[in-house]
């Protein structure tokens, strides 16, 4: 899917027109000023165009606004596909109204799992929480209750393929 945005102006819109153009955002990775220059060139017939971003596709909704585009979108464009996927899951799980940065997302990322039960089981195993308990005592451990309490420390996002992305809350 092409990462693009439809750029018109409020003056045209208020005059009854949605005249504008789809602009491919990929060439503007990390270059917000270059993007704004392209928008000005597109609407050079207006003295001081007020851009209206009327539609978008190919990037997370958290980066879209009709009246402005955040710097974080241009940072996101600069990421590889794996980091973009991580940021999308992070935004959905942790900060749907204010996208964070890739370093924060990487620090918070705990992993992907088939479901919450597999995360809880792996968490318990990886921390060695029950390692010192005899088997006849460990068998009484209530994974479900522990998991419910543990999830207060984490945020999750379920991907389209059903994978559970787990992020530590900061």
Short mmCIF file of N, CA and C in Angstrom, two decimals:
data_model
loop_
_atom_site.label_atom_id
_atom_site.label_comp_id
_atom_site.label_asym_id
_atom_site.label_seq_id
_atom_site.Cartn_x
_atom_site.Cartn_y
_atom_site.Cartn_z
N UNK A 1 0.84 -1.18 0.00
CA UNK A 1 0.00 0.00 0.00
C UNK A 1 0.89 1.24 0.00
N UNK A 2 0.51 2.19 -0.81
CA UNK A 2 1.24 3.45 -0.88
C UNK A 2 0.93 4.30 0.36
N UNK A 3 1.95 4.90 0.90
CA UNK A 3 1.78 5.80 2.04
C UNK A 3 1.59 7.19 1.47
N UNK A 4 0.37 7.69 1.59
CA UNK A 4 0.06 8.96 0.94
C UNK A 4 -1.01 9.74 1.69
N UNK A 5 -1.12 11.00 1.31
CA UNK A 5 -2.11 11.88 1.92
C UNK A 5 -2.68 12.79 0.82
N UNK A 6 -3.97 13.07 0.93
CA UNK A 6 -4.62 13.97 -0.02
C UNK A 6 -4.55 15.38 0.55
N UNK A 7 -3.93 16.29 -0.21
CA UNK A 7 -3.70 17.65 0.27
C UNK A 7 -4.52 18.64 -0.55
N UNK A 8 -5.45 19.28 0.12
CA UNK A 8 -6.20 20.39 -0.46
C UNK A 8 -5.94 21.61 0.40
N UNK A 9 -6.80 22.61 0.28
CA UNK A 9 -6.68 23.77 1.15
C UNK A 9 -8.06 24.13 1.69
N UNK A 10 -8.05 24.81 2.82
CA UNK A 10 -9.31 25.25 3.41
C UNK A 10 -10.01 26.28 2.52
N UNK A 11 -9.24 27.13 1.84
CA UNK A 11 -9.85 28.14 0.96
C UNK A 11 -10.63 27.46 -0.17
N UNK A 12 -10.03 26.46 -0.78
CA UNK A 12 -10.73 25.75 -1.85
C UNK A 12 -11.97 25.03 -1.29
N UNK A 13 -11.79 24.38 -0.18
CA UNK A 13 -12.90 23.64 0.44
C UNK A 13 -14.05 24.59 0.79
N UNK A 14 -13.73 25.73 1.39
CA UNK A 14 -14.76 26.71 1.75
C UNK A 14 -15.43 27.30 0.52
N UNK A 15 -14.73 27.25 -0.62
CA UNK A 15 -15.30 27.72 -1.87
C UNK A 15 -16.05 26.64 -2.62
N UNK A 16 -16.20 25.47 -2.00
CA UNK A 16 -16.98 24.39 -2.61
C UNK A 16 -16.17 23.40 -3.44
N UNK A 17 -14.86 23.42 -3.32
CA UNK A 17 -14.01 22.53 -4.10
C UNK A 17 -13.14 21.68 -3.18
N UNK A 18 -12.92 20.45 -3.59
CA UNK A 18 -11.97 19.61 -2.86
C UNK A 18 -10.71 19.40 -3.69
N UNK A 19 -10.48 20.31 -4.64
CA UNK A 19 -9.32 20.20 -5.52
C UNK A 19 -8.04 20.10 -4.70
N UNK A 20 -7.26 19.13 -5.06
CA UNK A 20 -5.99 18.87 -4.40
C UNK A 20 -5.31 17.73 -5.12
N UNK A 21 -4.47 17.02 -4.39
CA UNK A 21 -3.74 15.91 -5.01
C UNK A 21 -3.24 14.96 -3.94
N UNK A 22 -3.17 13.67 -4.29
CA UNK A 22 -2.53 12.69 -3.42
C UNK A 22 -1.03 12.90 -3.51
N UNK A 23 -0.39 12.97 -2.37
CA UNK A 23 1.07 13.10 -2.32
C UNK A 23 1.64 11.86 -1.64
N UNK A 24 2.58 11.22 -2.33
CA UNK A 24 3.29 10.07 -1.78
C UNK A 24 4.23 10.59 -0.69
N UNK A 25 4.13 10.04 0.50
CA UNK A 25 4.93 10.53 1.63
C UNK A 25 6.31 9.88 1.75
N UNK A 26 6.51 8.73 1.12
CA UNK A 26 7.78 8.01 1.26
C UNK A 26 9.01 8.88 0.97
N UNK A 27 8.99 9.71 -0.08
CA UNK A 27 10.19 10.53 -0.34
C UNK A 27 10.47 11.57 0.74
N UNK A 28 9.52 11.78 1.65
CA UNK A 28 9.69 12.81 2.67
C UNK A 28 10.02 12.23 4.05
N UNK A 29 10.54 11.00 4.08
CA UNK A 29 10.95 10.39 5.35
C UNK A 29 11.94 11.29 6.06
N UNK A 30 11.58 11.71 7.27
CA UNK A 30 12.45 12.58 8.06
C UNK A 30 12.53 14.00 7.54
N UNK A 31 11.69 14.38 6.57
CA UNK A 31 11.80 15.70 5.93
C UNK A 31 10.45 16.43 5.89
N UNK A 32 10.00 16.89 7.03
CA UNK A 32 8.74 17.61 7.11
C UNK A 32 8.76 18.87 6.25
N UNK A 33 9.86 19.60 6.28
CA UNK A 33 9.96 20.85 5.52
C UNK A 33 9.87 20.60 4.02
N UNK A 34 10.48 19.52 3.56
CA UNK A 34 10.38 19.16 2.15
C UNK A 34 8.94 18.85 1.75
N UNK A 35 8.23 18.17 2.63
CA UNK A 35 6.81 17.87 2.38
C UNK A 35 6.00 19.17 2.29
N UNK A 36 6.21 20.09 3.23
CA UNK A 36 5.47 21.36 3.22
C UNK A 36 5.80 22.18 1.97
N UNK A 37 7.03 22.11 1.51
CA UNK A 37 7.41 22.80 0.26
C UNK A 37 6.65 22.21 -0.92
N UNK A 38 6.53 20.88 -0.96
CA UNK A 38 5.77 20.23 -2.04
C UNK A 38 4.30 20.64 -1.99
N UNK A 39 3.75 20.79 -0.79
CA UNK A 39 2.36 21.23 -0.64
C UNK A 39 2.19 22.67 -1.14
N UNK A 40 3.15 23.52 -0.81
CA UNK A 40 3.10 24.92 -1.27
C UNK A 40 3.19 24.99 -2.79
N UNK A 41 4.05 24.16 -3.38
CA UNK A 41 4.18 24.13 -4.83
C UNK A 41 2.88 23.66 -5.48
N UNK A 42 2.25 22.67 -4.86
CA UNK A 42 0.97 22.15 -5.37
C UNK A 42 -0.10 23.23 -5.37
N UNK A 43 -0.11 24.06 -4.36
CA UNK A 43 -1.14 25.10 -4.21
C UNK A 43 -0.54 26.50 -4.39
N UNK A 44 0.36 26.63 -5.34
CA UNK A 44 1.06 27.90 -5.57
C UNK A 44 0.14 29.02 -6.03
N UNK A 45 -1.06 28.68 -6.47
CA UNK A 45 -2.02 29.70 -6.89
C UNK A 45 -2.62 30.49 -5.73
N UNK A 46 -2.44 30.01 -4.53
CA UNK A 46 -2.95 30.71 -3.34
C UNK A 46 -1.79 31.46 -2.68
N UNK A 47 -2.07 32.66 -2.20
CA UNK A 47 -1.03 33.49 -1.58
C UNK A 47 -0.43 32.81 -0.34
N UNK A 48 -1.27 32.41 0.57
CA UNK A 48 -0.80 31.78 1.82
C UNK A 48 -1.71 30.58 2.11
N UNK A 49 -1.49 29.47 1.40
CA UNK A 49 -2.42 28.34 1.52
C UNK A 49 -2.42 27.72 2.93
N UNK A 50 -3.62 27.48 3.40
CA UNK A 50 -3.80 26.75 4.67
C UNK A 50 -4.17 25.33 4.27
N UNK A 51 -3.23 24.40 4.47
CA UNK A 51 -3.41 23.04 3.97
C UNK A 51 -4.48 22.29 4.74
N UNK A 52 -5.22 21.50 3.97
CA UNK A 52 -6.25 20.64 4.55
C UNK A 52 -5.94 19.22 4.08
N UNK A 53 -5.65 18.36 5.05
CA UNK A 53 -5.31 16.97 4.74
C UNK A 53 -6.61 16.18 4.80
N UNK A 54 -7.18 15.94 3.62
CA UNK A 54 -8.55 15.46 3.53
C UNK A 54 -8.70 13.95 3.61
N UNK A 55 -7.64 13.21 3.35
CA UNK A 55 -7.70 11.75 3.44
C UNK A 55 -6.27 11.23 3.54
N UNK A 56 -6.12 9.99 3.98
CA UNK A 56 -4.80 9.40 4.11
C UNK A 56 -4.90 7.90 3.94
N UNK A 57 -3.77 7.27 3.65
CA UNK A 57 -3.71 5.81 3.64
C UNK A 57 -2.27 5.35 3.80
N UNK A 58 -2.14 4.19 4.42
CA UNK A 58 -0.84 3.56 4.54
C UNK A 58 -0.05 3.89 5.79
N UNK A 59 -0.61 4.71 6.67
CA UNK A 59 0.08 5.00 7.93
C UNK A 59 -0.94 5.03 9.07
N UNK A 60 -0.47 4.86 10.31
CA UNK A 60 -1.39 4.78 11.45
C UNK A 60 -2.22 6.05 11.64
N UNK A 61 -3.46 5.86 12.00
CA UNK A 61 -4.40 6.95 12.23
C UNK A 61 -3.87 7.95 13.27
N UNK A 62 -3.09 7.46 14.23
CA UNK A 62 -2.56 8.32 15.28
C UNK A 62 -1.72 9.48 14.74
N UNK A 63 -1.22 9.33 13.51
CA UNK A 63 -0.38 10.36 12.91
C UNK A 63 -1.18 11.31 12.00
N UNK A 64 -2.47 11.10 11.92
CA UNK A 64 -3.29 11.89 10.99
C UNK A 64 -4.11 12.94 11.70
N UNK A 65 -4.18 14.10 11.10
CA UNK A 65 -5.08 15.17 11.51
C UNK A 65 -5.42 15.94 10.24
N UNK A 66 -6.63 16.43 10.17
CA UNK A 66 -7.07 17.19 9.00
C UNK A 66 -6.28 18.49 8.83
N UNK A 67 -5.85 19.06 9.94
CA UNK A 67 -5.24 20.38 9.86
C UNK A 67 -3.72 20.41 10.02
N UNK A 68 -3.13 19.31 10.46
CA UNK A 68 -1.67 19.29 10.62
C UNK A 68 -1.18 17.85 10.69
N UNK A 69 0.08 17.68 10.45
CA UNK A 69 0.70 16.36 10.56
C UNK A 69 1.85 16.48 11.57
N UNK A 70 1.91 15.57 12.53
CA UNK A 70 2.95 15.68 13.56
C UNK A 70 4.33 15.30 13.03
N UNK A 71 5.35 15.83 13.68
CA UNK A 71 6.73 15.45 13.34
C UNK A 71 6.92 13.95 13.44
N UNK A 72 6.19 13.32 14.36
CA UNK A 72 6.31 11.87 14.57
C UNK A 72 5.99 11.09 13.30
N UNK A 73 5.11 11.60 12.44
CA UNK A 73 4.81 10.91 11.18
C UNK A 73 6.06 10.84 10.31
N UNK A 74 6.80 11.92 10.24
CA UNK A 74 7.99 11.95 9.39
C UNK A 74 9.11 11.10 9.98
N UNK A 75 9.14 10.98 11.30
CA UNK A 75 10.07 10.04 11.95
C UNK A 75 9.66 8.60 11.64
N UNK A 76 8.34 8.32 11.68
CA UNK A 76 7.81 6.99 11.38
C UNK A 76 8.16 6.59 9.95
N UNK A 77 8.06 7.53 9.02
CA UNK A 77 8.38 7.25 7.62
C UNK A 77 9.84 6.82 7.47
N UNK A 78 10.69 7.28 8.36
CA UNK A 78 12.13 6.99 8.30
C UNK A 78 12.48 5.60 8.85
N UNK A 79 11.50 4.89 9.41
CA UNK A 79 11.74 3.57 10.00
C UNK A 79 11.64 2.46 8.96
N UNK A 80 12.28 1.31 9.25
CA UNK A 80 12.10 0.15 8.38
C UNK A 80 10.74 -0.50 8.70
N UNK A 81 10.33 -1.46 7.89
CA UNK A 81 9.00 -2.07 8.04
C UNK A 81 8.79 -2.70 9.41
N UNK A 82 9.81 -3.36 9.97
CA UNK A 82 9.68 -3.99 11.28
C UNK A 82 9.44 -2.98 12.38
N UNK A 83 10.17 -1.87 12.34
CA UNK A 83 9.99 -0.83 13.34
C UNK A 83 8.66 -0.09 13.15
N UNK A 84 8.22 0.02 11.91
CA UNK A 84 6.90 0.62 11.67
C UNK A 84 5.80 -0.24 12.30
N UNK A 85 5.94 -1.55 12.11
CA UNK A 85 4.96 -2.46 12.69
C UNK A 85 4.98 -2.38 14.22
N UNK A 86 6.16 -2.30 14.79
CA UNK A 86 6.30 -2.15 16.24
C UNK A 86 5.64 -0.86 16.71
N UNK A 87 5.89 0.25 16.01
CA UNK A 87 5.29 1.53 16.40
C UNK A 87 3.77 1.51 16.28
N UNK A 88 3.25 0.85 15.25
CA UNK A 88 1.80 0.77 15.10
C UNK A 88 1.18 0.01 16.27
N UNK A 89 1.78 -1.12 16.63
CA UNK A 89 1.27 -1.90 17.77
C UNK A 89 1.41 -1.11 19.07
N UNK A 90 2.54 -0.44 19.24
CA UNK A 90 2.77 0.36 20.45
C UNK A 90 1.73 1.48 20.57
N UNK A 91 1.50 2.18 19.46
CA UNK A 91 0.51 3.27 19.47
C UNK A 91 -0.88 2.74 19.84
N UNK A 92 -1.26 1.64 19.26
CA UNK A 92 -2.57 1.04 19.55
C UNK A 92 -2.68 0.64 21.01
N UNK A 93 -1.62 0.05 21.54
CA UNK A 93 -1.66 -0.51 22.90
C UNK A 93 -1.47 0.54 23.98
N UNK A 94 -0.54 1.45 23.77
CA UNK A 94 -0.09 2.32 24.86
C UNK A 94 -0.51 3.78 24.71
N UNK A 95 -0.39 4.32 23.52
CA UNK A 95 -0.58 5.76 23.39
C UNK A 95 -1.38 6.13 22.15
N UNK A 96 -2.64 5.74 22.09
CA UNK A 96 -3.41 6.01 20.87
C UNK A 96 -3.61 7.49 20.56
N UNK A 97 -3.50 8.36 21.53
CA UNK A 97 -3.72 9.78 21.27
C UNK A 97 -2.44 10.58 21.06
N UNK A 98 -1.31 10.01 21.46
CA UNK A 98 -0.04 10.72 21.33
C UNK A 98 1.07 9.71 21.03
N UNK A 99 1.36 9.50 19.75
CA UNK A 99 2.39 8.51 19.42
C UNK A 99 3.72 8.81 20.10
N UNK A 100 4.35 7.76 20.56
CA UNK A 100 5.66 7.91 21.18
C UNK A 100 6.76 7.80 20.14
N UNK A 101 7.99 7.64 20.60
CA UNK A 101 9.10 7.47 19.67
C UNK A 101 9.54 6.01 19.67
N UNK A 102 10.34 5.66 18.70
CA UNK A 102 10.74 4.26 18.50
C UNK A 102 11.54 3.73 19.68
N UNK A 103 12.38 4.54 20.28
CA UNK A 103 13.18 4.07 21.42
C UNK A 103 12.29 3.72 22.61
N UNK A 104 11.29 4.53 22.86
CA UNK A 104 10.35 4.25 23.95
C UNK A 104 9.59 2.96 23.66
N UNK A 105 9.18 2.79 22.41
CA UNK A 105 8.46 1.57 22.02
C UNK A 105 9.36 0.34 22.17
N UNK A 106 10.60 0.44 21.74
CA UNK A 106 11.53 -0.70 21.87
C UNK A 106 11.76 -1.06 23.34
N UNK A 107 11.93 -0.03 24.18
CA UNK A 107 12.16 -0.27 25.61
C UNK A 107 10.96 -0.95 26.27
N UNK A 108 9.76 -0.58 25.82
CA UNK A 108 8.55 -1.13 26.43
C UNK A 108 8.16 -2.49 25.88
N UNK A 109 8.66 -2.83 24.70
CA UNK A 109 8.25 -4.08 24.02
C UNK A 109 8.73 -5.30 24.76
N UNK A 110 7.79 -6.17 25.10
CA UNK A 110 8.10 -7.40 25.83
C UNK A 110 8.11 -8.61 24.91
N UNK A 111 7.39 -8.55 23.79
CA UNK A 111 7.37 -9.64 22.84
C UNK A 111 5.98 -9.87 22.26
N UNK A 112 5.91 -10.83 21.33
CA UNK A 112 4.62 -11.23 20.77
C UNK A 112 4.34 -12.67 21.22
N UNK A 113 3.07 -12.94 21.44
CA UNK A 113 2.64 -14.22 21.98
C UNK A 113 1.35 -14.66 21.29
N UNK A 114 1.06 -15.95 21.41
CA UNK A 114 -0.18 -16.48 20.83
C UNK A 114 -1.40 -15.92 21.55
N UNK A 115 -1.27 -15.74 22.86
CA UNK A 115 -2.39 -15.23 23.67
C UNK A 115 -1.85 -14.82 25.04
N UNK A 116 -2.73 -14.29 25.87
CA UNK A 116 -2.31 -13.79 27.19
C UNK A 116 -1.80 -14.93 28.07
N UNK A 117 -2.43 -16.10 28.01
CA UNK A 117 -1.98 -17.23 28.83
C UNK A 117 -0.55 -17.64 28.50
N UNK A 118 -0.20 -17.64 27.20
CA UNK A 118 1.17 -18.02 26.84
C UNK A 118 2.16 -16.96 27.32
N UNK A 119 1.77 -15.68 27.30
CA UNK A 119 2.63 -14.63 27.83
C UNK A 119 2.85 -14.84 29.33
N UNK A 120 1.77 -15.06 30.07
CA UNK A 120 1.88 -15.22 31.53
C UNK A 120 2.75 -16.42 31.87
N UNK A 121 2.54 -17.52 31.17
CA UNK A 121 3.33 -18.73 31.42
C UNK A 121 4.80 -18.48 31.14
N UNK A 122 5.11 -17.84 30.01
CA UNK A 122 6.51 -17.56 29.69
C UNK A 122 7.11 -16.58 30.69
N UNK A 123 6.33 -15.60 31.13
CA UNK A 123 6.82 -14.63 32.12
C UNK A 123 7.21 -15.36 33.42
N UNK A 124 6.34 -16.22 33.87
CA UNK A 124 6.62 -16.97 35.11
C UNK A 124 7.85 -17.84 34.94
N UNK A 125 7.94 -18.54 33.81
CA UNK A 125 9.10 -19.40 33.56
C UNK A 125 10.39 -18.59 33.44
N UNK A 126 10.35 -17.47 32.71
CA UNK A 126 11.57 -16.69 32.47
C UNK A 126 12.07 -15.98 33.73
N UNK A 127 11.18 -15.68 34.65
CA UNK A 127 11.61 -15.03 35.89
C UNK A 127 12.04 -16.05 36.95
N UNK A 128 11.76 -17.31 36.70
CA UNK A 128 12.11 -18.35 37.68
C UNK A 128 11.29 -18.27 38.95
N UNK A 129 10.15 -17.66 38.85
CA UNK A 129 9.31 -17.39 40.00
C UNK A 129 8.96 -18.65 40.82
N UNK A 130 8.74 -19.74 40.11
CA UNK A 130 8.35 -20.98 40.80
C UNK A 130 9.49 -22.00 40.88
N UNK A 131 10.67 -21.61 40.43
CA UNK A 131 11.79 -22.56 40.32
C UNK A 131 12.20 -23.18 41.66
N UNK A 132 12.10 -22.43 42.73
CA UNK A 132 12.55 -22.94 44.03
C UNK A 132 11.47 -23.68 44.80
N UNK A 133 10.28 -23.74 44.22
CA UNK A 133 9.18 -24.44 44.90
C UNK A 133 9.17 -25.91 44.50
N UNK A 134 8.92 -26.79 45.44
CA UNK A 134 8.76 -28.20 45.07
C UNK A 134 7.54 -28.36 44.15
N UNK A 135 7.59 -29.31 43.24
CA UNK A 135 6.50 -29.53 42.29
C UNK A 135 5.15 -29.73 42.98
N UNK A 136 5.17 -30.44 44.13
CA UNK A 136 3.89 -30.69 44.82
C UNK A 136 3.30 -29.41 45.41
N UNK A 137 4.07 -28.34 45.54
CA UNK A 137 3.56 -27.05 45.99
C UNK A 137 3.26 -26.16 44.78
N UNK A 138 4.16 -26.15 43.79
CA UNK A 138 4.00 -25.31 42.60
C UNK A 138 2.73 -25.62 41.82
N UNK A 139 2.26 -26.87 41.91
CA UNK A 139 1.05 -27.25 41.16
C UNK A 139 -0.20 -26.49 41.63
N UNK A 140 -0.13 -25.89 42.80
CA UNK A 140 -1.27 -25.15 43.33
C UNK A 140 -1.25 -23.66 42.96
N UNK A 141 -0.21 -23.26 42.25
CA UNK A 141 -0.11 -21.85 41.85
C UNK A 141 -1.25 -21.51 40.90
N UNK A 142 -1.91 -20.38 41.14
CA UNK A 142 -3.05 -19.96 40.32
C UNK A 142 -2.56 -19.01 39.22
N UNK A 143 -2.29 -19.60 38.06
CA UNK A 143 -1.79 -18.82 36.92
C UNK A 143 -2.81 -17.76 36.48
N UNK A 144 -4.08 -18.10 36.50
CA UNK A 144 -5.11 -17.18 36.04
C UNK A 144 -5.17 -15.91 36.90
N UNK A 145 -5.19 -16.08 38.21
CA UNK A 145 -5.23 -14.91 39.10
C UNK A 145 -3.95 -14.09 38.99
N UNK A 146 -2.81 -14.79 38.96
CA UNK A 146 -1.55 -14.07 38.82
C UNK A 146 -1.52 -13.29 37.51
N UNK A 147 -1.96 -13.93 36.42
CA UNK A 147 -1.99 -13.29 35.11
C UNK A 147 -2.85 -12.05 35.08
N UNK A 148 -4.01 -12.14 35.74
CA UNK A 148 -4.91 -10.99 35.79
C UNK A 148 -4.23 -9.81 36.48
N UNK A 149 -3.55 -10.05 37.58
CA UNK A 149 -2.84 -8.99 38.29
C UNK A 149 -1.62 -8.50 37.50
N UNK A 150 -0.90 -9.42 36.88
CA UNK A 150 0.29 -9.07 36.10
C UNK A 150 -0.06 -8.11 34.97
N UNK A 151 -1.21 -8.30 34.35
CA UNK A 151 -1.58 -7.49 33.19
C UNK A 151 -1.83 -6.02 33.53
N UNK A 152 -1.92 -5.68 34.80
CA UNK A 152 -2.01 -4.26 35.16
C UNK A 152 -0.70 -3.53 34.83
N UNK A 153 0.39 -4.29 34.73
CA UNK A 153 1.69 -3.70 34.43
C UNK A 153 2.00 -3.66 32.94
N UNK A 154 1.10 -4.20 32.12
CA UNK A 154 1.35 -4.30 30.69
C UNK A 154 0.15 -3.80 29.89
N UNK A 155 0.43 -3.37 28.66
CA UNK A 155 -0.61 -3.03 27.69
C UNK A 155 -0.43 -3.96 26.50
N UNK A 156 -1.53 -4.28 25.83
CA UNK A 156 -1.45 -5.22 24.73
C UNK A 156 -2.17 -4.71 23.49
N UNK A 157 -1.77 -5.26 22.37
CA UNK A 157 -2.42 -5.02 21.08
C UNK A 157 -2.51 -6.36 20.37
N UNK A 158 -3.68 -6.69 19.86
CA UNK A 158 -3.85 -7.92 19.09
C UNK A 158 -3.79 -7.56 17.61
N UNK A 159 -2.85 -8.15 16.91
CA UNK A 159 -2.63 -7.90 15.50
C UNK A 159 -3.70 -8.58 14.65
N UNK A 160 -3.76 -8.25 13.38
CA UNK A 160 -4.74 -8.85 12.47
C UNK A 160 -4.61 -10.37 12.39
N UNK A 161 -3.40 -10.88 12.57
CA UNK A 161 -3.20 -12.33 12.52
C UNK A 161 -3.44 -13.01 13.87
N UNK A 162 -3.85 -12.23 14.87
CA UNK A 162 -4.16 -12.79 16.19
C UNK A 162 -3.00 -12.75 17.17
N UNK A 163 -1.84 -12.30 16.74
CA UNK A 163 -0.68 -12.22 17.64
C UNK A 163 -0.92 -11.14 18.69
N UNK A 164 -0.52 -11.44 19.91
CA UNK A 164 -0.64 -10.51 21.02
C UNK A 164 0.70 -9.81 21.22
N UNK A 165 0.73 -8.48 21.03
CA UNK A 165 1.91 -7.68 21.26
C UNK A 165 1.82 -7.16 22.69
N UNK A 166 2.89 -7.35 23.46
CA UNK A 166 2.86 -6.98 24.88
C UNK A 166 3.91 -5.89 25.14
N UNK A 167 3.46 -4.83 25.83
CA UNK A 167 4.32 -3.70 26.15
C UNK A 167 4.24 -3.41 27.65
N UNK A 168 5.39 -3.18 28.26
CA UNK A 168 5.44 -2.81 29.68
C UNK A 168 4.97 -1.38 29.81
N UNK A 169 4.06 -1.13 30.75
CA UNK A 169 3.62 0.23 31.01
C UNK A 169 4.74 0.98 31.71
N UNK A 170 4.93 2.22 31.35
CA UNK A 170 5.98 3.04 31.99
C UNK A 170 5.41 3.85 33.11
#
